[in-house]
PDB file of N, CA and C in Angstrom:
ATOM      1  N   MET Y   1       5.886 -47.269   8.261  1.00 72.00           N
ATOM      2  CA  MET Y   1       4.495 -46.847   8.248  1.00 72.00           C
ATOM      3  C   MET Y   1       3.673 -47.839   7.424  1.00 72.00           C
ATOM      4  N   GLU Y   2       2.491 -48.022   7.881  1.00 89.00           N
ATOM      5  CA  GLU Y   2       1.601 -48.894   7.131  1.00 89.00           C
ATOM      6  C   GLU Y   2       1.010 -48.133   5.954  1.00 89.00           C
ATOM      7  N   MET Y   3       0.532 -48.882   4.994  1.00 92.00           N
ATOM      8  CA  MET Y   3      -0.007 -48.281   3.775  1.00 92.00           C
ATOM      9  C   MET Y   3      -1.240 -47.417   4.062  1.00 92.00           C
ATOM     10  N   LYS Y   4      -2.097 -47.823   5.000  1.00 92.00           N
ATOM     11  CA  LYS Y   4      -3.285 -47.018   5.276  1.00 92.00           C
ATOM     12  C   LYS Y   4      -2.918 -45.699   5.952  1.00 92.00           C
ATOM     13  N   HIS Y   5      -1.815 -45.670   6.722  1.00 93.00           N
ATOM     14  CA  HIS Y   5      -1.365 -44.412   7.324  1.00 93.00           C
ATOM     15  C   HIS Y   5      -0.870 -43.438   6.251  1.00 93.00           C
ATOM     16  N   VAL Y   6      -0.191 -43.956   5.258  1.00 94.00           N
ATOM     17  CA  VAL Y   6       0.303 -43.130   4.159  1.00 94.00           C
ATOM     18  C   VAL Y   6      -0.871 -42.548   3.370  1.00 94.00           C
ATOM     19  N   ILE Y   7      -1.884 -43.381   3.132  1.00 94.00           N
ATOM     20  CA  ILE Y   7      -3.060 -42.909   2.386  1.00 94.00           C
ATOM     21  C   ILE Y   7      -3.804 -41.849   3.183  1.00 94.00           C
ATOM     22  N   ILE Y   8      -3.977 -42.052   4.466  1.00 94.00           N
ATOM     23  CA  ILE Y   8      -4.656 -41.056   5.312  1.00 94.00           C
ATOM     24  C   ILE Y   8      -3.868 -39.757   5.329  1.00 94.00           C
ATOM     25  N   PHE Y   9      -2.550 -39.848   5.461  1.00 94.00           N
ATOM     26  CA  PHE Y   9      -1.701 -38.655   5.459  1.00 94.00           C
ATOM     27  C   PHE Y   9      -1.812 -37.911   4.128  1.00 94.00           C
ATOM     28  N   ALA Y  10      -1.850 -38.631   3.020  1.00 95.00           N
ATOM     29  CA  ALA Y  10      -1.974 -38.003   1.697  1.00 95.00           C
ATOM     30  C   ALA Y  10      -3.330 -37.319   1.536  1.00 95.00           C
ATOM     31  N   VAL Y  11      -4.400 -37.944   1.995  1.00 96.00           N
ATOM     32  CA  VAL Y  11      -5.734 -37.350   1.893  1.00 96.00           C
ATOM     33  C   VAL Y  11      -5.815 -36.079   2.743  1.00 96.00           C
ATOM     34  N   ILE Y  12      -5.262 -36.112   3.945  1.00 96.00           N
ATOM     35  CA  ILE Y  12      -5.248 -34.918   4.804  1.00 96.00           C
ATOM     36  C   ILE Y  12      -4.445 -33.801   4.141  1.00 96.00           C
ATOM     37  N   GLY Y  13      -3.326 -34.121   3.518  1.00 94.00           N
ATOM     38  CA  GLY Y  13      -2.517 -33.115   2.816  1.00 94.00           C
ATOM     39  C   GLY Y  13      -3.255 -32.500   1.644  1.00 94.00           C
ATOM     40  N   ILE Y  14      -3.970 -33.332   0.888  1.00 95.00           N
ATOM     41  CA  ILE Y  14      -4.726 -32.829  -0.261  1.00 95.00           C
ATOM     42  C   ILE Y  14      -5.840 -31.906   0.198  1.00 95.00           C
ATOM     43  N   VAL Y  15      -6.543 -32.279   1.268  1.00 95.00           N
ATOM     44  CA  VAL Y  15      -7.623 -31.435   1.801  1.00 95.00           C
ATOM     45  C   VAL Y  15      -7.052 -30.109   2.310  1.00 95.00           C
ATOM     46  N   ALA Y  16      -5.904 -30.152   2.973  1.00 94.00           N
ATOM     47  CA  ALA Y  16      -5.286 -28.921   3.469  1.00 94.00           C
ATOM     48  C   ALA Y  16      -4.893 -28.004   2.312  1.00 94.00           C
ATOM     49  N   LEU Y  17      -4.305 -28.548   1.260  1.00 93.00           N
ATOM     50  CA  LEU Y  17      -3.932 -27.739   0.095  1.00 93.00           C
ATOM     51  C   LEU Y  17      -5.155 -27.175  -0.614  1.00 93.00           C
ATOM     52  N   LEU Y  18      -6.208 -27.951  -0.708  1.00 91.00           N
ATOM     53  CA  LEU Y  18      -7.442 -27.480  -1.330  1.00 91.00           C
ATOM     54  C   LEU Y  18      -8.034 -26.314  -0.542  1.00 91.00           C
ATOM     55  N   GLY Y  19      -8.055 -26.428   0.778  1.00 89.00           N
ATOM     56  CA  GLY Y  19      -8.548 -25.331   1.623  1.00 89.00           C
ATOM     57  C   GLY Y  19      -7.699 -24.088   1.468  1.00 89.00           C
ATOM     58  N   PHE Y  20      -6.387 -24.255   1.422  1.00 89.00           N
ATOM     59  CA  PHE Y  20      -5.498 -23.109   1.251  1.00 89.00           C
ATOM     60  C   PHE Y  20      -5.746 -22.418  -0.087  1.00 89.00           C
ATOM     61  N   ASN Y  21      -5.923 -23.186  -1.148  1.00 86.00           N
ATOM     62  CA  ASN Y  21      -6.165 -22.606  -2.467  1.00 86.00           C
ATOM     63  C   ASN Y  21      -7.487 -21.854  -2.519  1.00 86.00           C
ATOM     64  N   ILE Y  22      -8.506 -22.380  -1.865  1.00 84.00           N
ATOM     65  CA  ILE Y  22      -9.805 -21.698  -1.845  1.00 84.00           C
ATOM     66  C   ILE Y  22      -9.694 -20.368  -1.108  1.00 84.00           C
ATOM     67  N   ILE Y  23      -9.056 -20.375   0.046  1.00 82.00           N
ATOM     68  CA  ILE Y  23      -8.899 -19.128   0.818  1.00 82.00           C
ATOM     69  C   ILE Y  23      -8.038 -18.133   0.055  1.00 82.00           C
ATOM     70  N   ASN Y  24      -6.944 -18.591  -0.508  1.00 79.00           N
ATOM     71  CA  ASN Y  24      -6.049 -17.709  -1.252  1.00 79.00           C
ATOM     72  C   ASN Y  24      -6.723 -17.173  -2.506  1.00 79.00           C
ATOM     73  N   GLY Y  25      -7.529 -17.979  -3.180  1.00 75.00           N
ATOM     74  CA  GLY Y  25      -8.231 -17.541  -4.384  1.00 75.00           C
ATOM     75  C   GLY Y  25      -9.240 -16.451  -4.088  1.00 75.00           C
ATOM     76  N   ASN Y  26      -9.941 -16.540  -2.957  1.00 69.00           N
ATOM     77  CA  ASN Y  26     -10.913 -15.506  -2.599  1.00 69.00           C
ATOM     78  C   ASN Y  26     -10.237 -14.172  -2.337  1.00 69.00           C
ATOM     79  N   SER Y  27      -9.122 -14.182  -1.639  1.00 69.00           N
ATOM     80  CA  SER Y  27      -8.432 -12.916  -1.365  1.00 69.00           C
ATOM     81  C   SER Y  27      -7.836 -12.341  -2.644  1.00 69.00           C
ATOM     82  N   ARG Y  28      -7.402 -13.199  -3.559  1.00 67.00           N
ATOM     83  CA  ARG Y  28      -6.845 -12.739  -4.825  1.00 67.00           C
ATOM     84  C   ARG Y  28      -7.932 -12.087  -5.681  1.00 67.00           C
ATOM     85  N   GLU Y  29      -9.159 -12.623  -5.656  1.00 66.00           N
ATOM     86  CA  GLU Y  29     -10.273 -12.024  -6.398  1.00 66.00           C
ATOM     87  C   GLU Y  29     -10.586 -10.637  -5.859  1.00 66.00           C
ATOM     88  N   GLN Y  30     -10.547 -10.466  -4.556  1.00 65.00           N
ATOM     89  CA  GLN Y  30     -10.811  -9.151  -3.966  1.00 65.00           C
ATOM     90  C   GLN Y  30      -9.726  -8.162  -4.378  1.00 65.00           C
ATOM     91  N   ASN Y  31      -8.469  -8.583  -4.360  1.00 64.00           N
ATOM     92  CA  ASN Y  31      -7.374  -7.709  -4.766  1.00 64.00           C
ATOM     93  C   ASN Y  31      -7.490  -7.344  -6.240  1.00 64.00           C
ATOM     94  N   ARG Y  32      -7.916  -8.302  -7.057  1.00 65.00           N
ATOM     95  CA  ARG Y  32      -8.072  -8.059  -8.483  1.00 65.00           C
ATOM     96  C   ARG Y  32      -9.166  -7.022  -8.733  1.00 65.00           C
ATOM     97  N   GLY Y  33     -10.246  -7.070  -7.952  1.00 63.00           N
ATOM     98  CA  GLY Y  33     -11.319  -6.088  -8.088  1.00 63.00           C
ATOM     99  C   GLY Y  33     -10.852  -4.691  -7.747  1.00 63.00           C
ATOM    100  N   VAL Y  34     -10.029  -4.563  -6.724  1.00 62.00           N
ATOM    101  CA  VAL Y  34      -9.484  -3.253  -6.346  1.00 62.00           C
ATOM    102  C   VAL Y  34      -8.555  -2.738  -7.437  1.00 62.00           C
ATOM    103  N   ALA Y  35      -7.719  -3.613  -7.977  1.00 61.00           N
ATOM    104  CA  ALA Y  35      -6.784  -3.205  -9.023  1.00 61.00           C
ATOM    105  C   ALA Y  35      -7.518  -2.773 -10.281  1.00 61.00           C
ATOM    106  N   VAL Y  36      -8.593  -3.469 -10.638  1.00 63.00           N
ATOM    107  CA  VAL Y  36      -9.350  -3.120 -11.845  1.00 63.00           C
ATOM    108  C   VAL Y  36     -10.004  -1.765 -11.687  1.00 63.00           C
ATOM    109  N   SER Y  37     -10.532  -1.472 -10.506  1.00 63.00           N
ATOM    110  CA  SER Y  37     -11.199  -0.181 -10.302  1.00 63.00           C
ATOM    111  C   SER Y  37     -10.202   0.976 -10.368  1.00 63.00           C
ATOM    112  N   THR Y  38      -8.981   0.789  -9.855  1.00 62.00           N
ATOM    113  CA  THR Y  38      -8.000   1.864  -9.923  1.00 62.00           C
ATOM    114  C   THR Y  38      -7.475   2.045 -11.338  1.00 62.00           C
ATOM    115  N   VAL Y  39      -7.342   0.956 -12.094  1.00 59.00           N
ATOM    116  CA  VAL Y  39      -6.879   1.055 -13.479  1.00 59.00           C
ATOM    117  C   VAL Y  39      -7.899   1.786 -14.329  1.00 59.00           C
ATOM    118  N   ALA Y  40      -9.174   1.545 -14.086  1.00 55.00           N
ATOM    119  CA  ALA Y  40     -10.229   2.195 -14.867  1.00 55.00           C
ATOM    120  C   ALA Y  40     -10.205   3.705 -14.661  1.00 55.00           C
ATOM    121  N   THR Y  41     -10.013   4.169 -13.431  1.00 58.00           N
ATOM    122  CA  THR Y  41      -9.977   5.611 -13.187  1.00 58.00           C
ATOM    123  C   THR Y  41      -8.703   6.228 -13.746  1.00 58.00           C
ATOM    124  N   ASP Y  42      -7.585   5.497 -13.643  1.00 53.00           N
ATOM    125  CA  ASP Y  42      -6.321   6.013 -14.183  1.00 53.00           C
ATOM    126  C   ASP Y  42      -6.386   6.144 -15.698  1.00 53.00           C
ATOM    127  N   SER Y  43      -6.950   5.169 -16.387  1.00 53.00           N
ATOM    128  CA  SER Y  43      -6.988   5.202 -17.843  1.00 53.00           C
ATOM    129  C   SER Y  43      -7.926   6.292 -18.350  1.00 53.00           C
ATOM    130  N   ALA Y  44      -8.984   6.604 -17.610  1.00 49.00           N
ATOM    131  CA  ALA Y  44      -9.901   7.665 -18.025  1.00 49.00           C
ATOM    132  C   ALA Y  44      -9.205   9.025 -17.970  1.00 49.00           C
ATOM    133  N   THR Y  45      -8.422   9.273 -16.943  1.00 55.00           N
ATOM    134  CA  THR Y  45      -7.715  10.549 -16.848  1.00 55.00           C
ATOM    135  C   THR Y  45      -6.574  10.610 -17.856  1.00 55.00           C
ATOM    136  N   ASP Y  46      -5.937   9.462 -18.159  1.00 53.00           N
ATOM    137  CA  ASP Y  46      -4.857   9.440 -19.143  1.00 53.00           C
ATOM    138  C   ASP Y  46      -5.359   9.780 -20.536  1.00 53.00           C
ATOM    139  N   ALA Y  47      -6.555   9.334 -20.887  1.00 51.00           N
ATOM    140  CA  ALA Y  47      -7.109   9.610 -22.214  1.00 51.00           C
ATOM    141  C   ALA Y  47      -7.354  11.102 -22.394  1.00 51.00           C
ATOM    142  N   ASP Y  48      -7.843  11.767 -21.367  1.00 54.00           N
ATOM    143  CA  ASP Y  48      -8.081  13.207 -21.449  1.00 54.00           C
ATOM    144  C   ASP Y  48      -6.767  13.970 -21.575  1.00 54.00           C
ATOM    145  N   SER Y  49      -5.759  13.572 -20.800  1.00 59.00           N
ATOM    146  CA  SER Y  49      -4.492  14.287 -20.838  1.00 59.00           C
ATOM    147  C   SER Y  49      -3.754  14.045 -22.153  1.00 59.00           C
ATOM    148  N   THR Y  50      -3.934  12.894 -22.773  1.00 59.00           N
ATOM    149  CA  THR Y  50      -3.276  12.587 -24.043  1.00 59.00           C
ATOM    150  C   THR Y  50      -3.763  13.523 -25.146  1.00 59.00           C
ATOM    151  N   GLN Y  51      -5.048  13.772 -25.202  1.00 61.00           N
ATOM    152  CA  GLN Y  51      -5.596  14.676 -26.215  1.00 61.00           C
ATOM    153  C   GLN Y  51      -5.101  16.098 -26.003  1.00 61.00           C
ATOM    154  N   ASP Y  52      -5.035  16.533 -24.759  1.00 69.00           N
ATOM    155  CA  ASP Y  52      -4.547  17.879 -24.459  1.00 69.00           C
ATOM    156  C   ASP Y  52      -3.071  18.024 -24.828  1.00 69.00           C
ATOM    157  N   ASN Y  53      -2.268  17.001 -24.523  1.00 66.00           N
ATOM    158  CA  ASN Y  53      -0.838  17.063 -24.819  1.00 66.00           C
ATOM    159  C   ASN Y  53      -0.575  17.048 -26.324  1.00 66.00           C
ATOM    160  N   ALA Y  54      -1.348  16.291 -27.079  1.00 68.00           N
ATOM    161  CA  ALA Y  54      -1.158  16.243 -28.530  1.00 68.00           C
ATOM    162  C   ALA Y  54      -1.444  17.606 -29.145  1.00 68.00           C
ATOM    163  N   ALA Y  55      -2.469  18.282 -28.670  1.00 71.00           N
ATOM    164  CA  ALA Y  55      -2.794  19.617 -29.177  1.00 71.00           C
ATOM    165  C   ALA Y  55      -1.703  20.610 -28.790  1.00 71.00           C
ATOM    166  N   ALA Y  56      -1.153  20.474 -27.586  1.00 72.00           N
ATOM    167  CA  ALA Y  56      -0.103  21.389 -27.141  1.00 72.00           C
ATOM    168  C   ALA Y  56       1.178  21.193 -27.957  1.00 72.00           C
ATOM    169  N   ILE Y  57       1.503  19.951 -28.291  1.00 68.00           N
ATOM    170  CA  ILE Y  57       2.722  19.674 -29.059  1.00 68.00           C
ATOM    171  C   ILE Y  57       2.599  20.228 -30.475  1.00 68.00           C
ATOM    172  N   THR Y  58       1.476  20.036 -31.119  1.00 68.00           N
ATOM    173  CA  THR Y  58       1.335  20.499 -32.501  1.00 68.00           C
ATOM    174  C   THR Y  58       1.235  22.016 -32.593  1.00 68.00           C
ATOM    175  N   SER Y  59       0.903  22.683 -31.504  1.00 73.00           N
ATOM    176  CA  SER Y  59       0.818  24.134 -31.537  1.00 73.00           C
ATOM    177  C   SER Y  59       2.197  24.794 -31.400  1.00 73.00           C
ATOM    178  N   LYS Y  60       3.203  24.026 -31.000  1.00 69.00           N
ATOM    179  CA  LYS Y  60       4.555  24.569 -30.847  1.00 69.00           C
ATOM    180  C   LYS Y  60       5.229  24.680 -32.205  1.00 69.00           C
ATOM    181  N   PRO Y  61       6.242  25.529 -32.307  1.00 70.00           N
ATOM    182  CA  PRO Y  61       7.001  25.631 -33.557  1.00 70.00           C
ATOM    183  C   PRO Y  61       7.671  24.294 -33.888  1.00 70.00           C
ATOM    184  N   LEU Y  62       7.939  24.099 -35.160  1.00 64.00           N
ATOM    185  CA  LEU Y  62       8.463  22.825 -35.639  1.00 64.00           C
ATOM    186  C   LEU Y  62       9.778  22.443 -34.959  1.00 64.00           C
ATOM    187  N   GLY Y  63      10.616  23.412 -34.631  1.00 68.00           N
ATOM    188  CA  GLY Y  63      11.901  23.130 -33.996  1.00 68.00           C
ATOM    189  C   GLY Y  63      11.763  22.648 -32.559  1.00 68.00           C
ATOM    190  N   GLU Y  64      10.686  22.990 -31.886  1.00 68.00           N
ATOM    191  CA  GLU Y  64      10.504  22.597 -30.496  1.00 68.00           C
ATOM    192  C   GLU Y  64       9.658  21.329 -30.332  1.00 68.00           C
ATOM    193  N   GLN Y  65       9.080  20.831 -31.406  1.00 68.00           N
ATOM    194  CA  GLN Y  65       8.196  19.667 -31.287  1.00 68.00           C
ATOM    195  C   GLN Y  65       8.905  18.398 -30.812  1.00 68.00           C
ATOM    196  N   PRO Y  66      10.119  18.073 -31.309  1.00 77.00           N
ATOM    197  CA  PRO Y  66      10.768  16.855 -30.805  1.00 77.00           C
ATOM    198  C   PRO Y  66      11.031  16.900 -29.300  1.00 77.00           C
ATOM    199  N   LYS Y  67      11.457  18.070 -28.793  1.00 76.00           N
ATOM    200  CA  LYS Y  67      11.698  18.188 -27.356  1.00 76.00           C
ATOM    201  C   LYS Y  67      10.387  18.053 -26.589  1.00 76.00           C
ATOM    202  N   ALA Y  68       9.326  18.631 -27.123  1.00 76.00           N
ATOM    203  CA  ALA Y  68       8.031  18.530 -26.460  1.00 76.00           C
ATOM    204  C   ALA Y  68       7.548  17.082 -26.423  1.00 76.00           C
ATOM    205  N   MET Y  69       7.811  16.338 -27.515  1.00 78.00           N
ATOM    206  CA  MET Y  69       7.422  14.926 -27.535  1.00 78.00           C
ATOM    207  C   MET Y  69       8.207  14.127 -26.502  1.00 78.00           C
ATOM    208  N   LEU Y  70       9.513  14.403 -26.403  1.00 82.00           N
ATOM    209  CA  LEU Y  70      10.329  13.705 -25.406  1.00 82.00           C
ATOM    210  C   LEU Y  70       9.889  14.041 -23.989  1.00 82.00           C
ATOM    211  N   ASP Y  71       9.583  15.319 -23.744  1.00 83.00           N
ATOM    212  CA  ASP Y  71       9.103  15.716 -22.422  1.00 83.00           C
ATOM    213  C   ASP Y  71       7.780  15.040 -22.095  1.00 83.00           C
ATOM    214  N   ASP Y  72       6.903  14.972 -23.081  1.00 82.00           N
ATOM    215  CA  ASP Y  72       5.610  14.324 -22.878  1.00 82.00           C
ATOM    216  C   ASP Y  72       5.791  12.837 -22.574  1.00 82.00           C
ATOM    217  N   ALA Y  73       6.666  12.175 -23.308  1.00 85.00           N
ATOM    218  CA  ALA Y  73       6.915  10.748 -23.077  1.00 85.00           C
ATOM    219  C   ALA Y  73       7.534  10.533 -21.696  1.00 85.00           C
ATOM    220  N   THR Y  74       8.455  11.403 -21.302  1.00 89.00           N
ATOM    221  CA  THR Y  74       9.070  11.290 -19.983  1.00 89.00           C
ATOM    222  C   THR Y  74       8.028  11.452 -18.882  1.00 89.00           C
ATOM    223  N   ASN Y  75       7.134  12.417 -19.051  1.00 89.00           N
ATOM    224  CA  ASN Y  75       6.075  12.618 -18.058  1.00 89.00           C
ATOM    225  C   ASN Y  75       5.163  11.407 -17.967  1.00 89.00           C
ATOM    226  N   LYS Y  76       4.826  10.809 -19.109  1.00 89.00           N
ATOM    227  CA  LYS Y  76       3.966   9.621 -19.099  1.00 89.00           C
ATOM    228  C   LYS Y  76       4.653   8.449 -18.410  1.00 89.00           C
ATOM    229  N   ILE Y  77       5.947   8.296 -18.658  1.00 91.00           N
ATOM    230  CA  ILE Y  77       6.696   7.214 -18.007  1.00 91.00           C
ATOM    231  C   ILE Y  77       6.723   7.429 -16.502  1.00 91.00           C
ATOM    232  N   ASN Y  78       6.972   8.661 -16.072  1.00 91.00           N
ATOM    233  CA  ASN Y  78       6.999   8.960 -14.644  1.00 91.00           C
ATOM    234  C   ASN Y  78       5.642   8.719 -13.994  1.00 91.00           C
ATOM    235  N   GLN Y  79       4.566   9.105 -14.681  1.00 91.00           N
ATOM    236  CA  GLN Y  79       3.226   8.875 -14.147  1.00 91.00           C
ATOM    237  C   GLN Y  79       2.933   7.378 -14.046  1.00 91.00           C
ATOM    238  N   ALA Y  80       3.349   6.615 -15.041  1.00 90.00           N
ATOM    239  CA  ALA Y  80       3.113   5.170 -15.021  1.00 90.00           C
ATOM    240  C   ALA Y  80       3.891   4.512 -13.885  1.00 90.00           C
ATOM    241  N   GLN Y  81       5.130   4.936 -13.683  1.00 92.00           N
ATOM    242  CA  GLN Y  81       5.916   4.374 -12.592  1.00 92.00           C
ATOM    243  C   GLN Y  81       5.315   4.731 -11.244  1.00 92.00           C
ATOM    244  N   GLN Y  82       4.822   5.956 -11.109  1.00 92.00           N
ATOM    245  CA  GLN Y  82       4.218   6.378  -9.849  1.00 92.00           C
ATOM    246  C   GLN Y  82       2.929   5.601  -9.572  1.00 92.00           C
ATOM    247  N   SER Y  83       2.100   5.427 -10.606  1.00 89.00           N
ATOM    248  CA  SER Y  83       0.851   4.677 -10.401  1.00 89.00           C
ATOM    249  C   SER Y  83       1.148   3.208 -10.100  1.00 89.00           C
ATOM    250  N   GLU Y  84       2.193   2.658 -10.731  1.00 91.00           N
ATOM    251  CA  GLU Y  84       2.580   1.275 -10.446  1.00 91.00           C
ATOM    252  C   GLU Y  84       3.063   1.144  -9.007  1.00 91.00           C
ATOM    253  N   GLN Y  85       3.822   2.121  -8.539  1.00 90.00           N
ATOM    254  CA  GLN Y  85       4.305   2.107  -7.154  1.00 90.00           C
ATOM    255  C   GLN Y  85       3.135   2.237  -6.184  1.00 90.00           C
ATOM    256  N   ASP Y  86       2.163   3.090  -6.514  1.00 88.00           N
ATOM    257  CA  ASP Y  86       0.983   3.244  -5.662  1.00 88.00           C
ATOM    258  C   ASP Y  86       0.199   1.941  -5.578  1.00 88.00           C
ATOM    259  N   ARG Y  87       0.027   1.272  -6.713  1.00 87.00           N
ATOM    260  CA  ARG Y  87      -0.678  -0.014  -6.720  1.00 87.00           C
ATOM    261  C   ARG Y  87       0.089  -1.057  -5.917  1.00 87.00           C
ATOM    262  N   PHE Y  88       1.408  -1.056  -6.049  1.00 87.00           N
ATOM    263  CA  PHE Y  88       2.230  -1.999  -5.304  1.00 87.00           C
ATOM    264  C   PHE Y  88       2.089  -1.757  -3.806  1.00 87.00           C
ATOM    265  N   ASP Y  89       2.112  -0.494  -3.396  1.00 86.00           N
ATOM    266  CA  ASP Y  89       1.931  -0.158  -1.979  1.00 86.00           C
ATOM    267  C   ASP Y  89       0.542  -0.569  -1.502  1.00 86.00           C
ATOM    268  N   GLN Y  90      -0.468  -0.346  -2.342  1.00 84.00           N
ATOM    269  CA  GLN Y  90      -1.831  -0.713  -1.982  1.00 84.00           C
ATOM    270  C   GLN Y  90      -1.960  -2.229  -1.819  1.00 84.00           C
ATOM    271  N   MET Y  91      -1.330  -2.987  -2.709  1.00 83.00           N
ATOM    272  CA  MET Y  91      -1.376  -4.442  -2.614  1.00 83.00           C
ATOM    273  C   MET Y  91      -0.654  -4.927  -1.342  1.00 83.00           C
ATOM    274  N   ASN Y  92       0.450  -4.273  -0.986  1.00 83.00           N
ATOM    275  CA  ASN Y  92       1.157  -4.651   0.231  1.00 83.00           C
ATOM    276  C   ASN Y  92       0.339  -4.329   1.469  1.00 83.00           C
ATOM    277  N   ASN Y  93      -0.409  -3.235   1.420  1.00 80.00           N
ATOM    278  CA  ASN Y  93      -1.230  -2.857   2.570  1.00 80.00           C
ATOM    279  C   ASN Y  93      -2.391  -3.815   2.769  1.00 80.00           C
ATOM    280  N   THR Y  94      -2.929  -4.375   1.676  1.00 74.00           N
ATOM    281  CA  THR Y  94      -4.055  -5.294   1.809  1.00 74.00           C
ATOM    282  C   THR Y  94      -3.618  -6.655   2.331  1.00 74.00           C
ATOM    283  N   GLN Y  95      -2.364  -6.997   2.148  1.00 66.00           N
ATOM    284  CA  GLN Y  95      -1.885  -8.285   2.645  1.00 66.00           C
ATOM    285  C   GLN Y  95      -1.434  -8.090   4.036  1.00 66.00           C
TER     286      GLN Y  95
END
């Protein structure tokens, strides 16, 4: 191959990669906006439930408080895993 063919091929490759990055970046921004909106609604409901759970735990007898704390932590972990799975499914559906 001649040197000018190599240079032309390299310029075409760079332009193709630049176009791909621009298109991919736009779709990623849209996905990020959807993820931010769902996180904002999830965190607002989590804050309300946290205050309610703390009051419920302290109202229990001292012997039952550790179990109540473990149950509360388990529920929070399950909710976080479920919301993460929902977000993952939503991201797969958008692609």
